[in-house]
XYZ file of C-alpha atoms in Angstrom:
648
model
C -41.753 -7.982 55.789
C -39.416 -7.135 53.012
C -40.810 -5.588 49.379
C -38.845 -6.370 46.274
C -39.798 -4.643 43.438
C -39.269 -6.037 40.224
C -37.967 -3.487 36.720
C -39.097 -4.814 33.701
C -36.701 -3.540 31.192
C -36.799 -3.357 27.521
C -34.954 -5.346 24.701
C -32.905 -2.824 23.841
C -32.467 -1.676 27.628
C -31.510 -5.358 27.940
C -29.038 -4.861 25.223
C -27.611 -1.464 26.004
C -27.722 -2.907 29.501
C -24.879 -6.026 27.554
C -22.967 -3.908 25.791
C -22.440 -1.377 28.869
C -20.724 -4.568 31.038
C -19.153 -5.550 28.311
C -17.419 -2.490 27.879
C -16.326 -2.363 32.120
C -14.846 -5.749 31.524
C -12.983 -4.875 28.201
C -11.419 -1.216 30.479
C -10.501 -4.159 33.409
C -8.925 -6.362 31.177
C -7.152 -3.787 28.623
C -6.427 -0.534 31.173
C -6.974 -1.872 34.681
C -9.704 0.533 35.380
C -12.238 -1.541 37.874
C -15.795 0.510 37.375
C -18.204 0.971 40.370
C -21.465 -1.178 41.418
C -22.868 1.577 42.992
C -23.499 5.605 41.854
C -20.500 8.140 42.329
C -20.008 11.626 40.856
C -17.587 10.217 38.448
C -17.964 8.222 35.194
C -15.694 6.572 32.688
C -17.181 6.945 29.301
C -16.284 3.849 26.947
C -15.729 4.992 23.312
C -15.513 8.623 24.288
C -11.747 9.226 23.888
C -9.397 10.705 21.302
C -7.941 7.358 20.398
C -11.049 6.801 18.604
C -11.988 10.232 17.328
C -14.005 11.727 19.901
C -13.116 15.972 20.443
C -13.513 17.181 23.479
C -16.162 19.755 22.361
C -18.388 17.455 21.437
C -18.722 15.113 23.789
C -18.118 18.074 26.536
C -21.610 19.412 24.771
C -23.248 16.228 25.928
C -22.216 15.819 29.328
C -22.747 19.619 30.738
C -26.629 18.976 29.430
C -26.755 16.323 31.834
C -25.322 18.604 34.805
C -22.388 20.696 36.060
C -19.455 19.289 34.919
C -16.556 19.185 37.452
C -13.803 17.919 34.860
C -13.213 16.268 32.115
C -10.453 14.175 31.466
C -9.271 12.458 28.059
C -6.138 10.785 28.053
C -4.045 11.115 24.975
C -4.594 8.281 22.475
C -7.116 6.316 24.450
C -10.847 5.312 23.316
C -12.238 6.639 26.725
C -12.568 9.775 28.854
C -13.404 10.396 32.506
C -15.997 12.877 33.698
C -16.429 14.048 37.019
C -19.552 15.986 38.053
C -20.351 18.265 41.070
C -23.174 16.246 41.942
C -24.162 12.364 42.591
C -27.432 13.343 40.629
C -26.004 14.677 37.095
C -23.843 11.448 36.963
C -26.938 9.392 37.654
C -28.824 11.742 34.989
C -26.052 11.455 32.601
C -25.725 7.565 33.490
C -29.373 6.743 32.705
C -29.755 9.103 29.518
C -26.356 8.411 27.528
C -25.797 5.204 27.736
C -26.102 3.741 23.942
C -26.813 6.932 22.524
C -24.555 7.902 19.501
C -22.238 10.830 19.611
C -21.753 12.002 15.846
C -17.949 13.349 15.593
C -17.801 15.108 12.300
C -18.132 11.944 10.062
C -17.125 9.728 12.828
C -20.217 8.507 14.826
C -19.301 6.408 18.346
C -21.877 4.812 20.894
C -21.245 6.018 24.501
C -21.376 3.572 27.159
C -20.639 4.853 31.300
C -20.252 3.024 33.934
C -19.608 4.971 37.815
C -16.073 4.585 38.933
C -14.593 5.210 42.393
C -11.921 7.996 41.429
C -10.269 9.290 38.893
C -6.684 8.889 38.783
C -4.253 8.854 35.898
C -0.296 9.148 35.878
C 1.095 12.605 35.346
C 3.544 12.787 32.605
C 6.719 14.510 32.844
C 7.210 17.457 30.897
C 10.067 16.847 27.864
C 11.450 20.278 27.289
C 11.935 21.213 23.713
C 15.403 19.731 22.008
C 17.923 22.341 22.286
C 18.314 25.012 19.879
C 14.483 25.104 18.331
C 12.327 27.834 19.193
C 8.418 27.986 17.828
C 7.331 31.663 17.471
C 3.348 31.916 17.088
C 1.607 34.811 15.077
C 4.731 35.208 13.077
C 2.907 37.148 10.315
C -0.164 38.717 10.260
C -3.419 37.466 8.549
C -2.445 39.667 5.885
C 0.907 38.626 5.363
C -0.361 34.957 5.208
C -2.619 35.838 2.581
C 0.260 37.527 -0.041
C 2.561 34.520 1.266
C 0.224 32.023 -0.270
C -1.014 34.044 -3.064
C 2.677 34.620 -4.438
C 2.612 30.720 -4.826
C 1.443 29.929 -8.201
C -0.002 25.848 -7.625
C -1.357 25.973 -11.290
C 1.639 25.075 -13.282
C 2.041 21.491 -14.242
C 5.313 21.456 -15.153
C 7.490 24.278 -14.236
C 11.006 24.827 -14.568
C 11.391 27.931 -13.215
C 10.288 27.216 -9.374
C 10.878 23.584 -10.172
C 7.702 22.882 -8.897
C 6.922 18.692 -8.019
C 4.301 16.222 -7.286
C 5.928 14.351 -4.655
C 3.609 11.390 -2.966
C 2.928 12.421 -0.113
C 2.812 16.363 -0.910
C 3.106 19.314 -3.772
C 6.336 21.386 -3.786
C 7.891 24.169 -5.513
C 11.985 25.464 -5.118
C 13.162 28.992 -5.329
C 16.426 30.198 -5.446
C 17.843 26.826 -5.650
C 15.896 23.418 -6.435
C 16.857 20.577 -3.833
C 17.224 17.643 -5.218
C 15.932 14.468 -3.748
C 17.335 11.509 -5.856
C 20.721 13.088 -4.422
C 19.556 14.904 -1.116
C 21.587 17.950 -2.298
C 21.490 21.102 -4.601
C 23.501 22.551 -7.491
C 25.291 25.470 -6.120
C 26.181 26.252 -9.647
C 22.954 26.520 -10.980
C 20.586 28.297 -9.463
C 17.159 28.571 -10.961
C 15.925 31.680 -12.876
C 13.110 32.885 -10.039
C 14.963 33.976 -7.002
C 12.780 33.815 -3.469
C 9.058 35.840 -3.833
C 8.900 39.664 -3.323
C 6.693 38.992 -0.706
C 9.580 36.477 1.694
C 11.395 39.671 1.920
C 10.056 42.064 4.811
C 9.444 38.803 6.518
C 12.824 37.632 6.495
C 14.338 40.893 7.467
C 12.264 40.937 10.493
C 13.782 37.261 11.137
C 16.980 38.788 10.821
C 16.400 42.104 12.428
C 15.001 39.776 15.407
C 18.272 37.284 16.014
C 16.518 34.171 14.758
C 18.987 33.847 11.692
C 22.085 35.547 11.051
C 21.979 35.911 7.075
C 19.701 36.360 4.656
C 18.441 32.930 3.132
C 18.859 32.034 -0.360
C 16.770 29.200 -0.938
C 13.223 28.273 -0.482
C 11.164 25.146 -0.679
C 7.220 25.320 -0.178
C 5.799 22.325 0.652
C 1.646 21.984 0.406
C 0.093 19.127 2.317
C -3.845 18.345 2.197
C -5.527 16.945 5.223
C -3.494 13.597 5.948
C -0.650 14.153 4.408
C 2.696 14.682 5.675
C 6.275 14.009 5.662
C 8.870 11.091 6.883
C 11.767 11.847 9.276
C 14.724 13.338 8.426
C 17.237 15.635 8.956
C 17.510 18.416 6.474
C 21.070 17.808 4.637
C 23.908 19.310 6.829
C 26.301 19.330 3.990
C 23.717 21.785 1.666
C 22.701 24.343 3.986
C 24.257 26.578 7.134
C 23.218 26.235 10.510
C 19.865 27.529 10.728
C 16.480 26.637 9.200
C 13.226 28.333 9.119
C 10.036 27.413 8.631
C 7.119 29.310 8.203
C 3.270 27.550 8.854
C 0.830 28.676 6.926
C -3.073 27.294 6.968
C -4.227 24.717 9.316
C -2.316 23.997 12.289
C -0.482 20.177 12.028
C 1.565 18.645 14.950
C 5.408 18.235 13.543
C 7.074 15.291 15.749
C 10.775 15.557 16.723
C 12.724 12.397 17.618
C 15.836 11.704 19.357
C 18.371 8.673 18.831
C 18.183 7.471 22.100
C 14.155 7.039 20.995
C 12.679 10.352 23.026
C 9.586 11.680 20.951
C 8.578 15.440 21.105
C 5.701 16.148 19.269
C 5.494 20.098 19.306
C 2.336 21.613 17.690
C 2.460 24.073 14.725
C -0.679 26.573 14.967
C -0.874 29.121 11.572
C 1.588 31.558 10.914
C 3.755 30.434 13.456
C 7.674 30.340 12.586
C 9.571 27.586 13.574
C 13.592 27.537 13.907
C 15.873 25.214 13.878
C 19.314 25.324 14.677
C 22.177 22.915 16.399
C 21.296 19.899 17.934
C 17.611 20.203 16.977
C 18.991 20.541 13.469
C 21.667 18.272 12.944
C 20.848 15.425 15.993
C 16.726 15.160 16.313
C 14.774 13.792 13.364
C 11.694 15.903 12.782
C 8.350 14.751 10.148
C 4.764 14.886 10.169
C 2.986 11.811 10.871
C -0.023 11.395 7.775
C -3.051 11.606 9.721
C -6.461 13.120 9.630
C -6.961 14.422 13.169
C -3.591 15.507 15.907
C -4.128 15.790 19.203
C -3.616 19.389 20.942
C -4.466 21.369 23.632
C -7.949 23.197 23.938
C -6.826 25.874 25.347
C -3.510 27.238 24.047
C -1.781 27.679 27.130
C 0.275 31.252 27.806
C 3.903 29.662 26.549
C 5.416 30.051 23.780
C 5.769 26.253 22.559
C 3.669 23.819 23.245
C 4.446 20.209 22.922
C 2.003 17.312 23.263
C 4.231 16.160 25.379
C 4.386 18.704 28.011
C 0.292 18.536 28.252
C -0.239 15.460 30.681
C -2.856 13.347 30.494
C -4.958 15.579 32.981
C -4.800 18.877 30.812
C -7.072 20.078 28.288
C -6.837 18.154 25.397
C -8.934 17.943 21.826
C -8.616 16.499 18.691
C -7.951 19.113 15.791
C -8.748 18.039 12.092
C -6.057 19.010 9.939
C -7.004 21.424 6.702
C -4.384 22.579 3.772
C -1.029 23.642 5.445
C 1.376 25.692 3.191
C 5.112 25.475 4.900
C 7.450 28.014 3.836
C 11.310 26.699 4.599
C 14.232 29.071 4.211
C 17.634 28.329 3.972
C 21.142 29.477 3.104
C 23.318 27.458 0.169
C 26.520 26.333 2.466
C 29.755 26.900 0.186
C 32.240 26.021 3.295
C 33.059 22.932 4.650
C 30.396 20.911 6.307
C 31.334 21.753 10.648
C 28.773 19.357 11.172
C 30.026 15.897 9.511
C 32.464 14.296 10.402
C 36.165 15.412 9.738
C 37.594 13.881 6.775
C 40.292 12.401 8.506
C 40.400 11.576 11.815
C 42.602 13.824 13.663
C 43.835 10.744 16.294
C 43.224 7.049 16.208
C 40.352 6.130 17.727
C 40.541 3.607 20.667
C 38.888 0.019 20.827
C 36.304 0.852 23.060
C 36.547 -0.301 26.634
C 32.845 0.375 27.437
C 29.000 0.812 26.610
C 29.680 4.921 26.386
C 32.925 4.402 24.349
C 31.071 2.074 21.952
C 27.960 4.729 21.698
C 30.385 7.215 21.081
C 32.768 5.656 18.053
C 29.644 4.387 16.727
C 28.129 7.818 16.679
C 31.064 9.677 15.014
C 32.157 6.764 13.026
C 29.241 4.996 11.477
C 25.866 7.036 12.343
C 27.320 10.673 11.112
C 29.175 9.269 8.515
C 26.166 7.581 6.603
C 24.635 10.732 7.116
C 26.908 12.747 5.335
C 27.495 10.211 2.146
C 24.029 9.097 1.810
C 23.556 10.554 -1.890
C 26.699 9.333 -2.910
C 26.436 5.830 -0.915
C 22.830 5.691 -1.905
C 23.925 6.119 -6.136
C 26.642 3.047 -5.055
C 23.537 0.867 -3.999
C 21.288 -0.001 -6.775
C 21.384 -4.013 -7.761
C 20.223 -6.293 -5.142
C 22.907 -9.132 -4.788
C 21.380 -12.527 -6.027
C 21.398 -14.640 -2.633
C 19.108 -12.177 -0.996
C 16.830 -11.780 -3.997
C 16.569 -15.662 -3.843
C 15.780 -15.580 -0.114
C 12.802 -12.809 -0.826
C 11.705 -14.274 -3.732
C 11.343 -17.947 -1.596
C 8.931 -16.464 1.337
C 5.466 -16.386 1.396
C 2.775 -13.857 -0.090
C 1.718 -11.601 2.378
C 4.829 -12.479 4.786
C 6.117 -9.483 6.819
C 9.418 -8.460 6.370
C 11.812 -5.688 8.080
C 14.768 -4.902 5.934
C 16.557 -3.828 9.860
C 19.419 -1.415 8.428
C 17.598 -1.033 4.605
C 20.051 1.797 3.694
C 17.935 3.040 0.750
C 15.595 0.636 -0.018
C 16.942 -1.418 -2.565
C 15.647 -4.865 -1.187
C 12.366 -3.479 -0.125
C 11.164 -3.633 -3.372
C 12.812 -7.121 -4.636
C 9.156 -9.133 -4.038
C 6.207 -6.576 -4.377
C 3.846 -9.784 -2.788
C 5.808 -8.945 0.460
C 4.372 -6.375 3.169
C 7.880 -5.095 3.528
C 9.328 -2.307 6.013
C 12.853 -1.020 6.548
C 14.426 1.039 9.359
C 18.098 2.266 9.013
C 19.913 4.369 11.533
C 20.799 7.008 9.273
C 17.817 9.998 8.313
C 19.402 10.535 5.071
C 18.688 7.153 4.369
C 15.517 7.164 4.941
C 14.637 10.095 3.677
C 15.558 8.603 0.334
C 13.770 5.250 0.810
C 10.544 7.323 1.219
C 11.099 9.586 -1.906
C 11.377 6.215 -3.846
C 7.752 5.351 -2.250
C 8.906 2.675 0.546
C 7.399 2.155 4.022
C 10.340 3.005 6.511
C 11.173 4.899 9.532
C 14.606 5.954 11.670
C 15.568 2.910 13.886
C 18.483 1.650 15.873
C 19.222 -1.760 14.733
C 19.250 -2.464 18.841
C 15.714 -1.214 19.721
C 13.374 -1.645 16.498
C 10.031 -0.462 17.381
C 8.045 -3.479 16.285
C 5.864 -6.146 18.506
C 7.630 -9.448 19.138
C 7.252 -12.034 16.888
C 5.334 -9.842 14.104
C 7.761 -10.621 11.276
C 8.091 -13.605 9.016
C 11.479 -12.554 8.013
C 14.080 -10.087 8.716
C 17.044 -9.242 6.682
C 20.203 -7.388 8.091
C 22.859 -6.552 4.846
C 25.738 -5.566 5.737
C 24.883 -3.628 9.234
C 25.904 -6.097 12.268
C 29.488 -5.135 12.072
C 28.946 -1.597 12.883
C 28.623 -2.670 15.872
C 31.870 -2.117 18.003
C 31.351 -4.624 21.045
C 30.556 -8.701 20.819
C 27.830 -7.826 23.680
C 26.350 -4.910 20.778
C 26.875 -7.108 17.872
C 24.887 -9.919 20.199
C 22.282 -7.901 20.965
C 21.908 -6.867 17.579
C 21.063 -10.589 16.178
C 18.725 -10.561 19.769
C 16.694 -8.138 18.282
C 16.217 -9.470 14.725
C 15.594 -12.934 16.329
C 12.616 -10.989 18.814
C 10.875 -9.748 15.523
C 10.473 -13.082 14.167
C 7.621 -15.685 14.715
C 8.772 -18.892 15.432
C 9.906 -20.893 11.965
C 10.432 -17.749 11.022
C 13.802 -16.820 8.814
C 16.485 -14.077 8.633
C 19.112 -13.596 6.573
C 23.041 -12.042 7.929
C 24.865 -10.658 5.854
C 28.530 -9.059 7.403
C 31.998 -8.538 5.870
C 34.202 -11.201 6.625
C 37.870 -11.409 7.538
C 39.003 -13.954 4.849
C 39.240 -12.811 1.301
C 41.422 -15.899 0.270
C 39.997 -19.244 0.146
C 41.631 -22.377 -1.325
C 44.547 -20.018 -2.587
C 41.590 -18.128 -4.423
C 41.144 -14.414 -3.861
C 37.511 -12.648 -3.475
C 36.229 -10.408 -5.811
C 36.990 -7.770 -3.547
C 40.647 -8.434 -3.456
C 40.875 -9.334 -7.653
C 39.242 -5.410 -8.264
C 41.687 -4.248 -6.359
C 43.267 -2.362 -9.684
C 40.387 -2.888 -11.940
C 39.306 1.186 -12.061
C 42.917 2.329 -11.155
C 45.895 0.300 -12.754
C 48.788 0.538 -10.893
C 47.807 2.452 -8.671
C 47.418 1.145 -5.030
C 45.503 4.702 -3.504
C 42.280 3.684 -1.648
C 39.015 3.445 -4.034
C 35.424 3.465 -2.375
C 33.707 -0.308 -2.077
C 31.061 1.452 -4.618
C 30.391 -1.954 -6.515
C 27.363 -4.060 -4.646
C 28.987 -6.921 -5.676
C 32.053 -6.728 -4.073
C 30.392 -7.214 -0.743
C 28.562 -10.358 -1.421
C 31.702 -12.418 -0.801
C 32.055 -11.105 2.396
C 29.879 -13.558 3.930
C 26.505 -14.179 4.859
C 23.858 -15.878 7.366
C 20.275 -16.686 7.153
C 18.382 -17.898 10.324
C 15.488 -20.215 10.062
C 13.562 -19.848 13.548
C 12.746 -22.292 15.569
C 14.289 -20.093 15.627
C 16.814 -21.588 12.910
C 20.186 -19.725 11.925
C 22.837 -20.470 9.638
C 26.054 -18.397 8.828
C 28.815 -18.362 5.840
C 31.276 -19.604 8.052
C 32.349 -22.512 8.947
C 32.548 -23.378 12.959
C 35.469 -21.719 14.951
C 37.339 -24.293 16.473
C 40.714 -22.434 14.448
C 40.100 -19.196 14.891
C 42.849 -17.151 15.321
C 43.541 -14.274 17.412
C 43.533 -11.060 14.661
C 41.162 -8.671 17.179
C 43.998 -6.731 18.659
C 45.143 -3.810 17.293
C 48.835 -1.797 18.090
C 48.520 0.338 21.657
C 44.203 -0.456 20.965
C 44.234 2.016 18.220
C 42.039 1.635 15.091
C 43.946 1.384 11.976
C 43.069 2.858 8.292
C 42.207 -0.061 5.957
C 43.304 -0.107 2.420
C 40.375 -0.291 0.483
C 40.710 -4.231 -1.640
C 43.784 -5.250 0.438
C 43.908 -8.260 2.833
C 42.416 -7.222 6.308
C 44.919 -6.973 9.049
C 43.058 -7.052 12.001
C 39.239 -7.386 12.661
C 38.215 -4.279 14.436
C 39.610 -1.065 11.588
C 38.272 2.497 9.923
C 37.195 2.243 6.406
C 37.533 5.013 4.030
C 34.758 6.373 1.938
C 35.900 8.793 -0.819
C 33.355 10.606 -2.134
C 33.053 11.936 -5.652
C 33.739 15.796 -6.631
C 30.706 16.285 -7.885
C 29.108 16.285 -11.631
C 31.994 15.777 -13.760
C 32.507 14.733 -17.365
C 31.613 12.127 -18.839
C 27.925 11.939 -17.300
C 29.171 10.720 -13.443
C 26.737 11.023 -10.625
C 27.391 13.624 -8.328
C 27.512 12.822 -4.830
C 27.436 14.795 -2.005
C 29.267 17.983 -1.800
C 29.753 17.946 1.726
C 33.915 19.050 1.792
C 34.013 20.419 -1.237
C 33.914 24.235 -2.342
C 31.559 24.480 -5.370
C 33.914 26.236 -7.784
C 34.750 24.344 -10.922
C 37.908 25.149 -11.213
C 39.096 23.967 -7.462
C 40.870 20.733 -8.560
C 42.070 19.901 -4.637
C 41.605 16.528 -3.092
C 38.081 14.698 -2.439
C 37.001 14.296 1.039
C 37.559 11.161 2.838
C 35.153 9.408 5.500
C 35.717 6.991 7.786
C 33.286 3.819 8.719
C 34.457 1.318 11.472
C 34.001 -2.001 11.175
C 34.382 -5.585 12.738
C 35.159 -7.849 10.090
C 34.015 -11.802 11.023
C 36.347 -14.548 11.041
C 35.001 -17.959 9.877
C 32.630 -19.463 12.425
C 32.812 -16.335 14.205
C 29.125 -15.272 13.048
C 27.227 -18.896 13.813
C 28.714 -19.217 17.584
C 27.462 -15.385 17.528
C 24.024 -16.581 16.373
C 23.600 -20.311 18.547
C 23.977 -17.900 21.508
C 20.258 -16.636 20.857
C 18.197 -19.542 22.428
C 15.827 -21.044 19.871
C 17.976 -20.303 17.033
C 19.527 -22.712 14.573
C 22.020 -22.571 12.056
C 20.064 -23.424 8.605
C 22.705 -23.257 6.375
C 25.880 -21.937 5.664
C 28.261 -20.631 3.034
């Protein structure tokens, strides 16, 4: 005769009982973890992970008073962890006690809810070595030295032009030596402000020079102070300001600095107090590094015995905890360049570049001819960019509040600002760029235009100005309006714009053409494209999704062969001259530098900074595909779902 016995459980039993199942179906569903009917040793604890601000010394404090805990395992970002114990009996103790108690986290409180699970298993990561040439040094300094470092930093002057100390948004900063200038990304080598570097830099610098990490002394300093959840956009520091190497001193609370590659490989590398970090070669000129604003990074528990660690060489089955981040004082040293800039490109190209033949041979023209090029001119190509052209102000000003927009290839900013009812973002290729778009107080991050990291179908509108034909393959330049059409909802819109191969129409020349001697009469030597207008005649496209697309050109049953160049060599356009051929190198021509009259300086990057040096400026060169008539809309009706709106 069987016995049932029947447990009579409690309304909130009954509802921690809910809540508990509800949670093993959400981990099914969301992670593909399938949870146990029956006891095990090992538990997965719902809302006990670092994606939701649990440390692992706190809820590690729980669990061991429930038994002997085996392991404990919290994947990065994830709002769960898994705890094994070394008997059945503590996992039944610790399933019966903690489910639906709170777990206060600093002044984050969370509700645990376990469930038994089978095993334990999660995917090893592979390690990412560091990018090449950067080397973290930990206990740098001593406490002491850390203490005169920060104390020789004077915080309480408002306005002081002697450190040229600023209130930047995202962090406070002072300049010695020289000040760096951020509406130009560049410093006056000819003035140099009246406070050289502190006393107190000195014995540590000659111990980084004594010890091989730099090979002369640094003459320029920027401290940066950043309170807890503050931090600093990607970039690369300017390559045509300073020599090879950088250092950079932590001081105060550890912070995790994250260094990103092109190809899109992320290396976050953690920063513990008084550690020195230094940067030279490709880590300097090729990897993006910044410090994500957040309250709380994720590092190890245990600082392992090596002498970096990344985030990303500690697995998902290491120790990892959640550190809250204080005041961090950075101390970066550098040394004014006064040479030519090795890194950037040369001013003129020593051969012709080929059409390329491949993917690698487009990667690689692309690189040297339109990635490090921006790079180099961005102050001076950034001062060249300031009035939005009407068309696209129109097209802003006609969406939606609240749309989303990505400005894919925003340069510096200028149209992310056009309609402040917008909840607008911009990626460019370029650092530099960037850089600037966040000193003017934009939302944007380093992108390629052919992998944006946003979620399909998030945006109500994209915009890409002037960026498609950088692209040095039809299959790239394809791809390129793929990926604007993926971030768009459907009915959503973008707008094209691209230089086009026509500058004559009806017997009427373009604006481009008609300036051709406007700042130099009589005189036919290339000038820079530095007037926004100019462009605007060089066609444009907006795409209505359903997806809906429409280019400036008309369709191309006449379009003429004009893509071949002589023995598939690029040639040197003449800036405001007819184009030639579609598929050319553009010069850029940057200015000397402050000169009279009130000019803008641009960037210095070829230039020795003696005033009386009266030799040649340097020259850049950007390739380009310039778009025959039609050539843009049978690009665009390729992309199923898209339609041609409207054309001019």
């Amino acid at each position: 005769m069987e016995q049932s016995v029947a447990v009579r459980r409690s309304k909130e039993e009954k509802k921690v009982l809910r809540k508990q199942l509800k949670a093993s179906h959400t981990l099914l569903k969301h992670e593909g973890i399938s949870t146990a009917p029956q006891p095990t040793k090992s538990l997965v604890v719902a809302n006990g992970g670092l994606g939701n601000g649990v440390g692992r010394e706190e809820l590690s404090t729980v669990l061991k008073e429930m038994g002997e805990v085996e392991t404990l395992l919290m994947p990065p970002q994830k709002p769960y962890a898994f705890v094994t114990y070394r008997s059945e009996e503590s996992a039944q103790r610790a399933h019966a006690h903690l489910n639906g108690q709170k777990l206060q986290c600093g002044e984050n409180s969370v509700t645990l809810y376990l469930s038994y699970v089978d095993s334990v298993t999660c995917e090893e990561k592979n390690s990412v070595p560091l990018p090449e040439g950067l080397l973290l040094v930990e206990d740098f300094v001593s406490p002491e030295e850390e203490a005169l470092l920060l104390a020789a930093i004077d915080w309480s002057s408002t306005n002081d032009d002697v450190t040229a100390q600023k209130a930047l948004k995202h962090r406070r900063v002072k300049h010695f030596g020289f000040e760096f200038r951020y509406d130009n990304n560049n410093v006056d080598k000819d003035k140099p402000l009246p406070a050289g570097l502190p006393e107190d830099c000195l014995p540590v610098l000659e111990r980084c020079v004594r010890n091989g990490h730099i090979n002369i002394m640094p003459d320029q300093l920027t401290v940066n102070q950043y309170e807890s959840g503050q931090g600093i956009p990607p970039h690369v520091d300017t390559h045509s300001a300073f020599e090879d190497t950088i250092l950079s001193l932590s001081l105060g609370a550890k912070t995790v600095m994250e260094f990103r590659h092109p190809d899109g490989r992320l290396v976050p590398v953690v920063l513990p107090g008084r550690s020195l970090l230094v940067m030279k070669g490709e880590s300097r000129y090729l990897w993006t590094h910044g410090i994500t604003p957040r309250k709380f990074d994720v590092v190890p528990a245990c600082d392992p015995e090596s002498p970096a660690h990344t985030t990303s060489d500690l697995g998902p089955n290491r120790n990892l905890t959640l550190s809250k981040r204080g005041t961090r004082t950075s101390f970066t040293f550098r040394k004014i360049r006064h040479e030519l800039c090795r890194c950037a490109p040369s001013p003129s190209p020593p051969s012709a570049p080929s059409i390329p033949s491949c993917h690698a041979d487009a990667t690689r023209l692309e690189e040297e001819y339109v990635h490090r090029v921006y790079d180099a001119i961005a102050s001076h190509f950034s001062s060249t960019r300031h009035s939005p052209w009407p068309r696209v102000c129109h097209f802003l000003s006609s969406l939606s509040p609240g749309s989303v927009l990505a400005d894919v290839g925003c340069g510096n900013g200028k149209y992310l600002g056009v309609n402040p009812e917008l909840i607008a973002v911009g990626c460019d290729r370029s650092s530099a760029l960037v850089q600037i778009c966040a000193e003017r107080g934009f939302q944007a991050f380093v992108s390629d235009a052919l992998s944006v990291p946003l979620r399909t179908a998030s945006c109500d509108a994209c915009i890409s100005i002037a960026v498609i034909h950088h692209f040095s393959t039809q299959e790239r330049r394809l791809a390129a309006v793929r990926e604007l059409v993926r971030l768009l909802r459907p009915g959503g819109r973008a707008l094209i714009y691209v230089w086009a191969f026509e500058q004559e129409y009806n017997k009427q020349r373009s604006k481009y053409l008609k300036e051709q001697n406007k700042e130099h009469p009589g005189n036919l030597s290339p000038i820079n494209d530095t007037s926004d207008g100019i462009q605007e005649p060089h066609g444009k496209a907006r795409m209505h999704t359903s997806r809906h697309l429409e280019d400036n050109y008309r369709p191309g049953d006449s379009m003429q062969d004009v893509s071949k160049v002589i023995d598939g060599k690029l040639s040197v356009h003449t800036n405001r001259t007819a184009f030639n051929t579609q598929d050319l190198l553009v010069p850029w021509h940057l200015k000397e530098g402050k000169r009279q009259g009130g000019e803008e300086s641009g960037e210095n990057c070829n230039r020795d900074p003696s005033p009386s040096e009266s030799g040649p400026v340097p020259v850049f060169h950007r390739y380009y595909h310039v778009f025959q008539q039609g050539e843009l809309e049978q690009l665009c009706v390729q992309v199923p779902g898209v339609k041609v709106q409207s054309r001019r």
